[in-house]
PDB file of C-alpha atoms in Angstrom:
ATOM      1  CA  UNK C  16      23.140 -65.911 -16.346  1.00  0.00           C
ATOM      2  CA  UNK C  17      23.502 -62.191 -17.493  1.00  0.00           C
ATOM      3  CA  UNK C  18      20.847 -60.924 -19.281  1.00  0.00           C
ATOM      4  CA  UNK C  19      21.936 -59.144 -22.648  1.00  0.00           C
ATOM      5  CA  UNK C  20      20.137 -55.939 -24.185  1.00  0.00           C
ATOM      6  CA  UNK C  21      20.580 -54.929 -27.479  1.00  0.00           C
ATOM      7  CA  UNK C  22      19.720 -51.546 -28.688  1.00  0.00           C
ATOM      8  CA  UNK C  23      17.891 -49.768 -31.653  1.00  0.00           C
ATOM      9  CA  UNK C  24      18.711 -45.961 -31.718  1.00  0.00           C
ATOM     10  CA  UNK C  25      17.200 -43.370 -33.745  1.00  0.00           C
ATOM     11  CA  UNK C  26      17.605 -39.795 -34.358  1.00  0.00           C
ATOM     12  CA  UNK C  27      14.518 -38.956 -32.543  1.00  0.00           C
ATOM     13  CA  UNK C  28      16.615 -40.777 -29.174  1.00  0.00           C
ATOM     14  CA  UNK C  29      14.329 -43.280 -28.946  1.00  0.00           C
ATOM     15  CA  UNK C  30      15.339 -46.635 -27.573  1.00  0.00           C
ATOM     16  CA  UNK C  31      14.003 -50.266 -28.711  1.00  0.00           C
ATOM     17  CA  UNK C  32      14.768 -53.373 -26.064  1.00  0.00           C
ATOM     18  CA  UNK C  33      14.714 -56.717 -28.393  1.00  0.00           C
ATOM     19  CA  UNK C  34      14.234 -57.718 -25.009  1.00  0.00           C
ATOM     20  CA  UNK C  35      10.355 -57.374 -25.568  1.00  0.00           C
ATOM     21  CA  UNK C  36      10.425 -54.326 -23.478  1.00  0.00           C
ATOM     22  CA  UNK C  37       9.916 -50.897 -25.495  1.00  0.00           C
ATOM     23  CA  UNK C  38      11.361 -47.324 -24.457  1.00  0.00           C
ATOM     24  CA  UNK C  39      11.012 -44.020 -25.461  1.00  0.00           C
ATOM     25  CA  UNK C  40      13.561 -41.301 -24.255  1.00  0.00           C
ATOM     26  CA  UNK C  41      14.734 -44.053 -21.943  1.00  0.00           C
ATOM     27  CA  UNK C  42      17.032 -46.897 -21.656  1.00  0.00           C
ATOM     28  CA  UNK C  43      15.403 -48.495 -18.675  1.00  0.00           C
ATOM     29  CA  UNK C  44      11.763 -48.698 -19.062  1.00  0.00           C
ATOM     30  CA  UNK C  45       9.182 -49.395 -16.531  1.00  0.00           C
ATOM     31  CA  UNK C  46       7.283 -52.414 -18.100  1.00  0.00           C
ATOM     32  CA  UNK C  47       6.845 -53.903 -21.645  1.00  0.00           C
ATOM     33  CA  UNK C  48       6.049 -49.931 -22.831  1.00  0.00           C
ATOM     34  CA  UNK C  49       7.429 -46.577 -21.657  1.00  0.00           C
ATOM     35  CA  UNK C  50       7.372 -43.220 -22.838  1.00  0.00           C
ATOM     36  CA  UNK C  51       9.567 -41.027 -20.682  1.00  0.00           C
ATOM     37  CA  UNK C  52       8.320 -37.699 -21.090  1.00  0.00           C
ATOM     38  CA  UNK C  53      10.975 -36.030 -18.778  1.00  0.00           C
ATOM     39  CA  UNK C  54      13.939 -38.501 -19.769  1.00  0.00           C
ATOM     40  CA  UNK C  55      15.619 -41.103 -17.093  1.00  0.00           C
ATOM     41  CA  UNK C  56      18.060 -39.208 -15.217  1.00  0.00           C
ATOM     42  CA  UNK C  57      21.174 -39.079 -17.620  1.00  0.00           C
ATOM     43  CA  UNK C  58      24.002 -40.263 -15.025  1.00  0.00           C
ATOM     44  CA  UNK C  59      22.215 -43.281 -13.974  1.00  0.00           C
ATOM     45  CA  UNK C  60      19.103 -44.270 -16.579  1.00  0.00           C
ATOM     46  CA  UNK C  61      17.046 -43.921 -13.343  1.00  0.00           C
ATOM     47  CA  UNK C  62      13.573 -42.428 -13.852  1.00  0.00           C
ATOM     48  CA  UNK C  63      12.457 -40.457 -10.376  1.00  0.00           C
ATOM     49  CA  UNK C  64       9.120 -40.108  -8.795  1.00  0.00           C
ATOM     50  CA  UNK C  65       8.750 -37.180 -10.140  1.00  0.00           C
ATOM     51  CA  UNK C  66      10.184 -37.731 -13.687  1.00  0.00           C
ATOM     52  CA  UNK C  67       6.822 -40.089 -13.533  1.00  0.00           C
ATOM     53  CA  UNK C  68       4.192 -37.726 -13.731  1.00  0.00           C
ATOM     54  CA  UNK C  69       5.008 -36.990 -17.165  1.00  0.00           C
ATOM     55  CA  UNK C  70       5.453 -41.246 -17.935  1.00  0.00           C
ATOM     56  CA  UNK C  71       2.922 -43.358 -20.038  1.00  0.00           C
ATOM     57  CA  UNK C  72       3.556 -47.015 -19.015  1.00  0.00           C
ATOM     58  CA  UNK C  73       2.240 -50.537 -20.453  1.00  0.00           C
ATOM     59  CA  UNK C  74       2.658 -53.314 -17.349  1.00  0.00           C
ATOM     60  CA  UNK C  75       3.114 -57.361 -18.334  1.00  0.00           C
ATOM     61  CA  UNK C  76      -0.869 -57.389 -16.666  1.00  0.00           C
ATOM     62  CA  UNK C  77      -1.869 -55.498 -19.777  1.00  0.00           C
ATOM     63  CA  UNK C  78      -2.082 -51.938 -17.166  1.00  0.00           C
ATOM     64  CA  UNK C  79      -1.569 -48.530 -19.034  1.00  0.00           C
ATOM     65  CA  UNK C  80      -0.457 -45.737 -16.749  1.00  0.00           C
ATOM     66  CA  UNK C  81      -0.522 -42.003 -17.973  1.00  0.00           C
ATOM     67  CA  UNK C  82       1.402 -39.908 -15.378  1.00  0.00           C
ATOM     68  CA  UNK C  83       2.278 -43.504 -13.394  1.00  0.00           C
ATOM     69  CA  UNK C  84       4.612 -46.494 -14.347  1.00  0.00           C
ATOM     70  CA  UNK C  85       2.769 -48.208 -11.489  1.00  0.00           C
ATOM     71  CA  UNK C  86      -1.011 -48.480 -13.304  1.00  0.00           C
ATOM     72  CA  UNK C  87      -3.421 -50.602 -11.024  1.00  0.00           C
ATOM     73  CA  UNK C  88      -5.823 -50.557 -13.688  1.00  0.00           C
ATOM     74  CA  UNK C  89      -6.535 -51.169 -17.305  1.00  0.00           C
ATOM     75  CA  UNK C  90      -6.792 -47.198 -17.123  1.00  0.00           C
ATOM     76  CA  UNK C  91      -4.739 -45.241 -14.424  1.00  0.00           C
ATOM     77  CA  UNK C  92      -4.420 -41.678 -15.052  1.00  0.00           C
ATOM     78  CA  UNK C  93      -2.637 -39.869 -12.402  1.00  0.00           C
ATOM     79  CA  UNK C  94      -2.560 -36.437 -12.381  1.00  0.00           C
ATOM     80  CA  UNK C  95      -3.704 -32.835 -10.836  1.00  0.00           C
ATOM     81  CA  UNK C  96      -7.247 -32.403 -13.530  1.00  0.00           C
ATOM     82  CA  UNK C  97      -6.183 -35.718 -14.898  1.00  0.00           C
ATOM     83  CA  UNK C  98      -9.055 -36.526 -17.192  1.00  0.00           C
ATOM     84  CA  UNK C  99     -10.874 -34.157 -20.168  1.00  0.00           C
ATOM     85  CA  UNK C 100     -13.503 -35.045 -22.515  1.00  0.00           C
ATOM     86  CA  UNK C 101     -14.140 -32.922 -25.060  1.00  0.00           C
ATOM     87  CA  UNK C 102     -17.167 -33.209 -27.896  1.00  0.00           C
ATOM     88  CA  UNK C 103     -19.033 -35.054 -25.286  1.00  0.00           C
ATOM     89  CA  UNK C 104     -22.517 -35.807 -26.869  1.00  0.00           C
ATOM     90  CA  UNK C 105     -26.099 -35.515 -24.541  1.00  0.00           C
ATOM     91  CA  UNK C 106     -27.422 -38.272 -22.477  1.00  0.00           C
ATOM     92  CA  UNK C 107     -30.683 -39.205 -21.680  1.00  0.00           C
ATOM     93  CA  UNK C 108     -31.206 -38.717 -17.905  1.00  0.00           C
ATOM     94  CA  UNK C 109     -33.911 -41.344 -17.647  1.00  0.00           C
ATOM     95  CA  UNK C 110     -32.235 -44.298 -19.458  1.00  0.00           C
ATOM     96  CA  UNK C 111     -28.537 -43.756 -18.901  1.00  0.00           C
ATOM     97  CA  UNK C 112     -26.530 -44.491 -15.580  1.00  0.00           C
ATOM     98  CA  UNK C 113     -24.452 -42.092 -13.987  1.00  0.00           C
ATOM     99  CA  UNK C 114     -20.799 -42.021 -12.972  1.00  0.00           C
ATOM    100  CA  UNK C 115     -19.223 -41.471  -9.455  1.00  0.00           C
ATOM    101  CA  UNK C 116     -15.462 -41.729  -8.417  1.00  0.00           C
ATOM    102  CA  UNK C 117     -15.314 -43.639  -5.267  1.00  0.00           C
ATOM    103  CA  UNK C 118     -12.360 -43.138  -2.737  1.00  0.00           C
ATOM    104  CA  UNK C 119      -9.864 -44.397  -4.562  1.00  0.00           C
ATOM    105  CA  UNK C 120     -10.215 -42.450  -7.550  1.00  0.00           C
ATOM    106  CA  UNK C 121     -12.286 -45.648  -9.747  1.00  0.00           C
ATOM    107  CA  UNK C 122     -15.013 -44.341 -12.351  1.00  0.00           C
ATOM    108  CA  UNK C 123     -18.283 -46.797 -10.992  1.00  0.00           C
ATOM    109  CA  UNK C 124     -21.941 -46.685 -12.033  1.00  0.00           C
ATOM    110  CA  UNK C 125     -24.889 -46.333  -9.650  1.00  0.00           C
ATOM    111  CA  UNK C 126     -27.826 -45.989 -12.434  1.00  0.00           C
ATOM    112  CA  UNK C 127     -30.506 -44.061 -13.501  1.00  0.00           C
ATOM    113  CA  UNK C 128     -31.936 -40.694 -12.042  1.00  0.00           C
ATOM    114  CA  UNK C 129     -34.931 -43.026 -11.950  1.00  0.00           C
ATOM    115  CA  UNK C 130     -33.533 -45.613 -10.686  1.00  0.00           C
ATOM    116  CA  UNK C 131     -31.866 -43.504  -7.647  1.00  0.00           C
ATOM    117  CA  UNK C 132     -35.447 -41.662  -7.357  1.00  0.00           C
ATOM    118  CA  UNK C 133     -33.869 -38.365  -7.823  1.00  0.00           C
ATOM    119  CA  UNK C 134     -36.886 -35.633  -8.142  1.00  0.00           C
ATOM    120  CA  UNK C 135     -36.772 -34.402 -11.970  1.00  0.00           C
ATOM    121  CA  UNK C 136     -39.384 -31.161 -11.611  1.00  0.00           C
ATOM    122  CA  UNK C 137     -42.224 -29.458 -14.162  1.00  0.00           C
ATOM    123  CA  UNK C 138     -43.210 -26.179 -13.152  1.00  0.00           C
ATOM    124  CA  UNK C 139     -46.626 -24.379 -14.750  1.00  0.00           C
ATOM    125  CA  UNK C 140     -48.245 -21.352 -13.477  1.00  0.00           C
ATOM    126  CA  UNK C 141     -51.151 -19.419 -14.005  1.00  0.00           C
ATOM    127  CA  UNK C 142     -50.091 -15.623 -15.868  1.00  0.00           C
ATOM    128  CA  UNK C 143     -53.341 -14.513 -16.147  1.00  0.00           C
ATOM    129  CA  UNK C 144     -56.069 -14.075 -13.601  1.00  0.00           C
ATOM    130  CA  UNK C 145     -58.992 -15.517 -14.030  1.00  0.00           C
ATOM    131  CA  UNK C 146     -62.564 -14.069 -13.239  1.00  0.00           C
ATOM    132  CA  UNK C 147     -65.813 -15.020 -12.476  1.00  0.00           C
ATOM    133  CA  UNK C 148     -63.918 -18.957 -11.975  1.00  0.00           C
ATOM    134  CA  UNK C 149     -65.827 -21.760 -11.800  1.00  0.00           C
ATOM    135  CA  UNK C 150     -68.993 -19.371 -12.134  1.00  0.00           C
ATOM    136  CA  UNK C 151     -70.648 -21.931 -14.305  1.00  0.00           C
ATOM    137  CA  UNK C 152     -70.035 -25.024 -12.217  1.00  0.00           C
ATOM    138  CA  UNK C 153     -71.852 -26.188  -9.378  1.00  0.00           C
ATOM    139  CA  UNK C 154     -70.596 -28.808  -6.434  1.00  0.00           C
ATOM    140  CA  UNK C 155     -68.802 -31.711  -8.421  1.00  0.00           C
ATOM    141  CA  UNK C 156     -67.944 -28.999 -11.750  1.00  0.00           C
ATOM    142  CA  UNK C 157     -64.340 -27.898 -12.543  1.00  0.00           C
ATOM    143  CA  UNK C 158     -62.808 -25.555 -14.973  1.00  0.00           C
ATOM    144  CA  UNK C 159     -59.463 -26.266 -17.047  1.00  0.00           C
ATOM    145  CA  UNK C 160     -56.674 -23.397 -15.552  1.00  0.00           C
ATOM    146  CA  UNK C 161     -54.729 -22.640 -18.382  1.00  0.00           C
ATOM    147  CA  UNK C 162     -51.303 -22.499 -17.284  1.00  0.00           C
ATOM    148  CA  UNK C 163     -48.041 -22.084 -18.923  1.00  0.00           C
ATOM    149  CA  UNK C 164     -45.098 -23.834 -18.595  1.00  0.00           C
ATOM    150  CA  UNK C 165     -41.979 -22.406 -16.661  1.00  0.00           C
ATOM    151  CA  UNK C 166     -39.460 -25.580 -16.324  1.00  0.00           C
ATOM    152  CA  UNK C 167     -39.512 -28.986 -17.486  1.00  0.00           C
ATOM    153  CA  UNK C 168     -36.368 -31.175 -16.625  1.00  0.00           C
ATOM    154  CA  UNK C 169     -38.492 -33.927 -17.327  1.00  0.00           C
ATOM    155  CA  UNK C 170     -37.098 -35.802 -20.048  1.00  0.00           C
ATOM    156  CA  UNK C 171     -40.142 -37.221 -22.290  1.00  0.00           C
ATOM    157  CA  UNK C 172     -42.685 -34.829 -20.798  1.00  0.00           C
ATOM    158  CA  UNK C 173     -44.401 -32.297 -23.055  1.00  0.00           C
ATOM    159  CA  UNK C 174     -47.404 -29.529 -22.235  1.00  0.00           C
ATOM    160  CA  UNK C 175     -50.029 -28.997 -24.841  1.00  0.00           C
ATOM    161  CA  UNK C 176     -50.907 -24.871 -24.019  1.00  0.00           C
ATOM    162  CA  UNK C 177     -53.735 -24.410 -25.886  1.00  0.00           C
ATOM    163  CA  UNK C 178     -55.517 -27.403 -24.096  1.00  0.00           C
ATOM    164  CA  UNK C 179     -53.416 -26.919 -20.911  1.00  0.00           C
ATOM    165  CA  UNK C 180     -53.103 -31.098 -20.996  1.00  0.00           C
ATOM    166  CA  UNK C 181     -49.612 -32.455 -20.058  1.00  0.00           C
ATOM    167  CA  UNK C 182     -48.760 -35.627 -21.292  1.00  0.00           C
ATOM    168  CA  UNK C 183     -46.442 -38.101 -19.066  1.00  0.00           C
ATOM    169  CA  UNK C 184     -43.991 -40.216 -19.335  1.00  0.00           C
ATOM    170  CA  UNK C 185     -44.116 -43.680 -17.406  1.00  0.00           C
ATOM    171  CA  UNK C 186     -42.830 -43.087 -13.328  1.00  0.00           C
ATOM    172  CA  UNK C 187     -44.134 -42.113  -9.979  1.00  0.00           C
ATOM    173  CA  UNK C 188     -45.115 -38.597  -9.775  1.00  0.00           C
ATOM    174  CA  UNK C 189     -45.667 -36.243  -6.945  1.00  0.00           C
ATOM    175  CA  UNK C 190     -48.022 -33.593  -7.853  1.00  0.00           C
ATOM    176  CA  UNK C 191     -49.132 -30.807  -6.308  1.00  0.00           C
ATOM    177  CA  UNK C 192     -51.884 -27.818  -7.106  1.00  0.00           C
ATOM    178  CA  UNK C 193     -51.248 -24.545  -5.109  1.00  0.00           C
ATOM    179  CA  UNK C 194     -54.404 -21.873  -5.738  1.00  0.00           C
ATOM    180  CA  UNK C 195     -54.530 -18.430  -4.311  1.00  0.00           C
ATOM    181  CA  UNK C 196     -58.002 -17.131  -4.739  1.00  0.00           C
ATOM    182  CA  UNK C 197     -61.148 -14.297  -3.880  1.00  0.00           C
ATOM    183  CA  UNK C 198     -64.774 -15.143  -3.498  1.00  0.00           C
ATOM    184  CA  UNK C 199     -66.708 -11.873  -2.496  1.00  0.00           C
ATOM    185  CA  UNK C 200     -70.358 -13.424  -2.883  1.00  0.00           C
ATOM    186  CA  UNK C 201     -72.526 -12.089  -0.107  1.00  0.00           C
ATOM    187  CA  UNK C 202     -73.117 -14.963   2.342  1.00  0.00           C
ATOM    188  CA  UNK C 203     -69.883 -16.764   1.371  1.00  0.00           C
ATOM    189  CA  UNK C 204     -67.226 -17.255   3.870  1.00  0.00           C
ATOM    190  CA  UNK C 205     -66.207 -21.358   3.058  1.00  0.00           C
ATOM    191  CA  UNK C 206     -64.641 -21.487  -0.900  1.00  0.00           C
ATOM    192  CA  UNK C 207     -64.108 -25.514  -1.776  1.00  0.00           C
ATOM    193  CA  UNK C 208     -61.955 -27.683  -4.062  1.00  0.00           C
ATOM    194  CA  UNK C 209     -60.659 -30.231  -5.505  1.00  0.00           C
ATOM    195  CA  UNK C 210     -58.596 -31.870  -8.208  1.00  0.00           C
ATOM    196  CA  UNK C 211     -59.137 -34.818  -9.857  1.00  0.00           C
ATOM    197  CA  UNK C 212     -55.600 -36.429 -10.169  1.00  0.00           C
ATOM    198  CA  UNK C 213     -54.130 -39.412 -12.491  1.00  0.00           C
ATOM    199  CA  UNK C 214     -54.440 -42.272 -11.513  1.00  0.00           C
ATOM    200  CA  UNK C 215     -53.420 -45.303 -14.307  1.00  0.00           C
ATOM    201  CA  UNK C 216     -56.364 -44.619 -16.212  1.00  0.00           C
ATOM    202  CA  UNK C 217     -58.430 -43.304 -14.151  1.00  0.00           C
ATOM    203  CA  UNK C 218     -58.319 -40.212 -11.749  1.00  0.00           C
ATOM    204  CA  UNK C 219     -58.378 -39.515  -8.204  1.00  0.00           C
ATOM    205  CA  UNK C 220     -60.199 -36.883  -6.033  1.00  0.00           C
ATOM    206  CA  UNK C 221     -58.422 -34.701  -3.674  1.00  0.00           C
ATOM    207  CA  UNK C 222     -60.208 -31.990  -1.743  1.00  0.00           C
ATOM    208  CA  UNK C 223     -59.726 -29.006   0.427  1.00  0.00           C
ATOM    209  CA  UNK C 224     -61.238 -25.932   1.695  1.00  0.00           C
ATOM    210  CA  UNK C 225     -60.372 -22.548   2.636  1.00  0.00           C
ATOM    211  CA  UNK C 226     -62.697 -20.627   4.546  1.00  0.00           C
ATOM    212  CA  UNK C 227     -62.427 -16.518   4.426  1.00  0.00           C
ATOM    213  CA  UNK C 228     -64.392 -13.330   4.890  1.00  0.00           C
ATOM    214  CA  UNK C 229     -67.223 -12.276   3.374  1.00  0.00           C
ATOM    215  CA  UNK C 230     -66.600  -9.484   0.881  1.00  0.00           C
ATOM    216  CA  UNK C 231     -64.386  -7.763  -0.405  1.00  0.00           C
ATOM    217  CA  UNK C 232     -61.232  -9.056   1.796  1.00  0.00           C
ATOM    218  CA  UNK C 233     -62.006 -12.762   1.319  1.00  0.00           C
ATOM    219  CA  UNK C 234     -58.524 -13.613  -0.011  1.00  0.00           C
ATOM    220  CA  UNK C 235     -57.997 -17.597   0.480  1.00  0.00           C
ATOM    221  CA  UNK C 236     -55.533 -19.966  -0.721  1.00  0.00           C
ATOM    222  CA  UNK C 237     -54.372 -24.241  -0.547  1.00  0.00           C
ATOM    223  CA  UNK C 238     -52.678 -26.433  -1.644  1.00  0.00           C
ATOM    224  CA  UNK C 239     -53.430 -29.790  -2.886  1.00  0.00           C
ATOM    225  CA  UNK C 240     -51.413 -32.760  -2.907  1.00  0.00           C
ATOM    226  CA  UNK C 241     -50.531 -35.962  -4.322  1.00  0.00           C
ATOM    227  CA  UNK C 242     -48.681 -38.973  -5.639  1.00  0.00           C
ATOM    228  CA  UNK C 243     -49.218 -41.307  -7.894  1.00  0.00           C
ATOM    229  CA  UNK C 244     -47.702 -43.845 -10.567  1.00  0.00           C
ATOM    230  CA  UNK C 245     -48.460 -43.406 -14.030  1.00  0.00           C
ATOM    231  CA  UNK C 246     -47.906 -45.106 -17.483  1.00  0.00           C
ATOM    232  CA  UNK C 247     -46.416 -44.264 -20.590  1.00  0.00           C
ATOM    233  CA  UNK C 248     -48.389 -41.813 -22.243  1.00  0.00           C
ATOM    234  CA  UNK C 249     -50.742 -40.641 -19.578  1.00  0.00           C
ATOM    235  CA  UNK C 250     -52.785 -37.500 -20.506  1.00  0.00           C
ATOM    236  CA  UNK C 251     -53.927 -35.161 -18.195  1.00  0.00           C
ATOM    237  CA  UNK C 252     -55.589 -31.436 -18.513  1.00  0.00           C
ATOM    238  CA  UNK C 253     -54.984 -28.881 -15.171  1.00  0.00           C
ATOM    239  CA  UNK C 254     -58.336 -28.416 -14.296  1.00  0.00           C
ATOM    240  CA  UNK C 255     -59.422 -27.235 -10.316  1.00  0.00           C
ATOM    241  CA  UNK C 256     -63.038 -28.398  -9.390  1.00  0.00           C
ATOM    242  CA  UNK C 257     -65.819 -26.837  -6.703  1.00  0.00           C
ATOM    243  CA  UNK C 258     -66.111 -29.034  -4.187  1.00  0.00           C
ATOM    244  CA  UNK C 259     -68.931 -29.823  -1.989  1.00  0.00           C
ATOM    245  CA  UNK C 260     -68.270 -28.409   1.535  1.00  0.00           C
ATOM    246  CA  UNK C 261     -68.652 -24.498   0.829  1.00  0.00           C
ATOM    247  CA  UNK C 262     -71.331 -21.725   0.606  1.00  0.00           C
ATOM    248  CA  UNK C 263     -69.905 -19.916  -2.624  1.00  0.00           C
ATOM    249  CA  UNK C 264     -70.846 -20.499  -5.742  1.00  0.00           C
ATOM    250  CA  UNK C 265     -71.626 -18.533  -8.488  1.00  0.00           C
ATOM    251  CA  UNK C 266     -69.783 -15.369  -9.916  1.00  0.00           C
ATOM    252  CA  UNK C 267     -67.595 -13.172  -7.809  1.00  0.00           C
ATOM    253  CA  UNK C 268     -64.417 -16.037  -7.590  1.00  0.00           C
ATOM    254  CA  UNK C 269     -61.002 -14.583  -9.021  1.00  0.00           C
ATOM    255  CA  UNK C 270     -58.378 -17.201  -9.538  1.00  0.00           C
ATOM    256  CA  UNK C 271     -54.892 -15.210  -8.911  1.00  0.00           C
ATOM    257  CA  UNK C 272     -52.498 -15.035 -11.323  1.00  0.00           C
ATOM    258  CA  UNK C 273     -48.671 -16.166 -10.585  1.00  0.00           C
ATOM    259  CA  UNK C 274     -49.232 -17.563  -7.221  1.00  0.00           C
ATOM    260  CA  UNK C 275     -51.467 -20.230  -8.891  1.00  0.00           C
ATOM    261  CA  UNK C 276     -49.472 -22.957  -9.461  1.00  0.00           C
ATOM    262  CA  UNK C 277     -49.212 -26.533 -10.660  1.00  0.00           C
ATOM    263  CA  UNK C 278     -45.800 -28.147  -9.623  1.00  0.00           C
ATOM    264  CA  UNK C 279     -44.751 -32.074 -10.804  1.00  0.00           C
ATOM    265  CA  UNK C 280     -41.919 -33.513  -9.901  1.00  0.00           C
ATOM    266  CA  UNK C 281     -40.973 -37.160 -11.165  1.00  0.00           C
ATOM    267  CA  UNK C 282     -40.022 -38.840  -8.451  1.00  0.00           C
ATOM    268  CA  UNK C 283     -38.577 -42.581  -9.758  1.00  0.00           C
ATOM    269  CA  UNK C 284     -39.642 -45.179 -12.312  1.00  0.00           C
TER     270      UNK C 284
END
């Protein structure tokens, strides 16, 4: 049994098959929708391979090719560059998933930066020196450093200057204090620290010690680590303590400025 076509044609040479198959700039389309951007080859109504690139195809599955009459998706774009997006709003890097293209060229999701525990860092540093530090405070004291902020890329995170208190979102922190300091009290060769970290609602103690000359050359410096997992909300003020295993106290400490530093990265939900 033949199979007869009838034909609309219209100015623009565009074709219609009542045949439920629809063609534009061809009379032999590739599935129930063509457009032919480079036309079917005129002697035979045979598109080419190449002709392709420039097709956009419908399949019976309900497929729509750009650049392929072969789509093997409800989206194929084939192309070199094949896909733009322009007026793209912003995204929220702690709620919203991100997109990969696996070997074969399919858009997946793999979730959050959370989610993934891909570091998100806050950087603060010291810009001022401070003298006489910690003067006032004996074994046990500390002293709020009041540190400005350099980089956040931590969405919900925000830094209070004047009270040098940063206030968290919820996730699993690493956190970590880096000092670089004097102490040229006579007699005082062993400069100690800590900082009291968050932990939920409470804190944690972390100490170290850095022992030096006496004098004049008694540069000394740490660094002070840790991690922890925080709520929503969680307050905290930079703040570097004496601890209790030195011989300095008093005046004569200068807390460097610059290579004081606080640095928190968010390290997953």
């Amino acid at each position: 049994m033949k199979r007869k076509f009838i034909y609309l044609f219209f100015l623009s040479g565009s074709f219609i098959f009542l045949s439920a198959q629809v063609g534009i700039n061809t009379t032999n389309p590739q599935g129930v929708f063509n457009i032919d951007g480079a036309k079917d080859n005129p002697a035979t109504g045979v598109p080419s391979v190449a002709q392709q690139a420039n097709d956009v195809a419908v399949t019976a599955a309900g497929n729509m090719g750009i650049g392929t009459t072969v789509p093997t998706n409800k989206l194929h774009v084939n192309g070199t560059d094949p896909l733009r997006l322009q007026g793209v709003g912003s995204g929220n890097s702690s709620t919203d998933p991100l997109l990969v293209i696996d070997a074969n060229g399919v858009v997946k999701n793999i979730g959050t930066l959370g989610a993934l525990s891909i570091p998100s860092p806050a950087v603060f540093r010291l810009e001022t020196a401070q003298g006489n530090f910690l003067q006032a405070q004996g074994a046990g004291g500390s002293q709020v450093v009041p540190m400005t902020i350099i980089k956040n890329s931590i969405p919900g995170l925000t830094y209070n200057a004047g009270t040098s208190t940063i206030t968290f979102p919820a996730g699993t922190y690493q956190i970590t204090f880096v000092y670089e300091a004097t102490h040229n009290a006579t007699g005082c060769t062993i400069s100690s620290y800590f900082v009291d970290f968050p932990l939920n609602a409470t804190t944690s103690r972390i100490h170290n010690t850095g022992s030096h000359s006496e004098g004049a050359l008694s540069n000394h410096g740490g660094t002070i680590t840790y991690a922890t997992t925080l709520p929503a909300n969680r307050t905290w003020t930079i703040a570097l303590g004496r601890g209790q295993s030195g011989n300095c106290s008093g005046a004569g400490m200068n807390l460097s400025a610059t290579s004081t530093q606080l640095l928190v990265f968010r390290i997953g939900d």
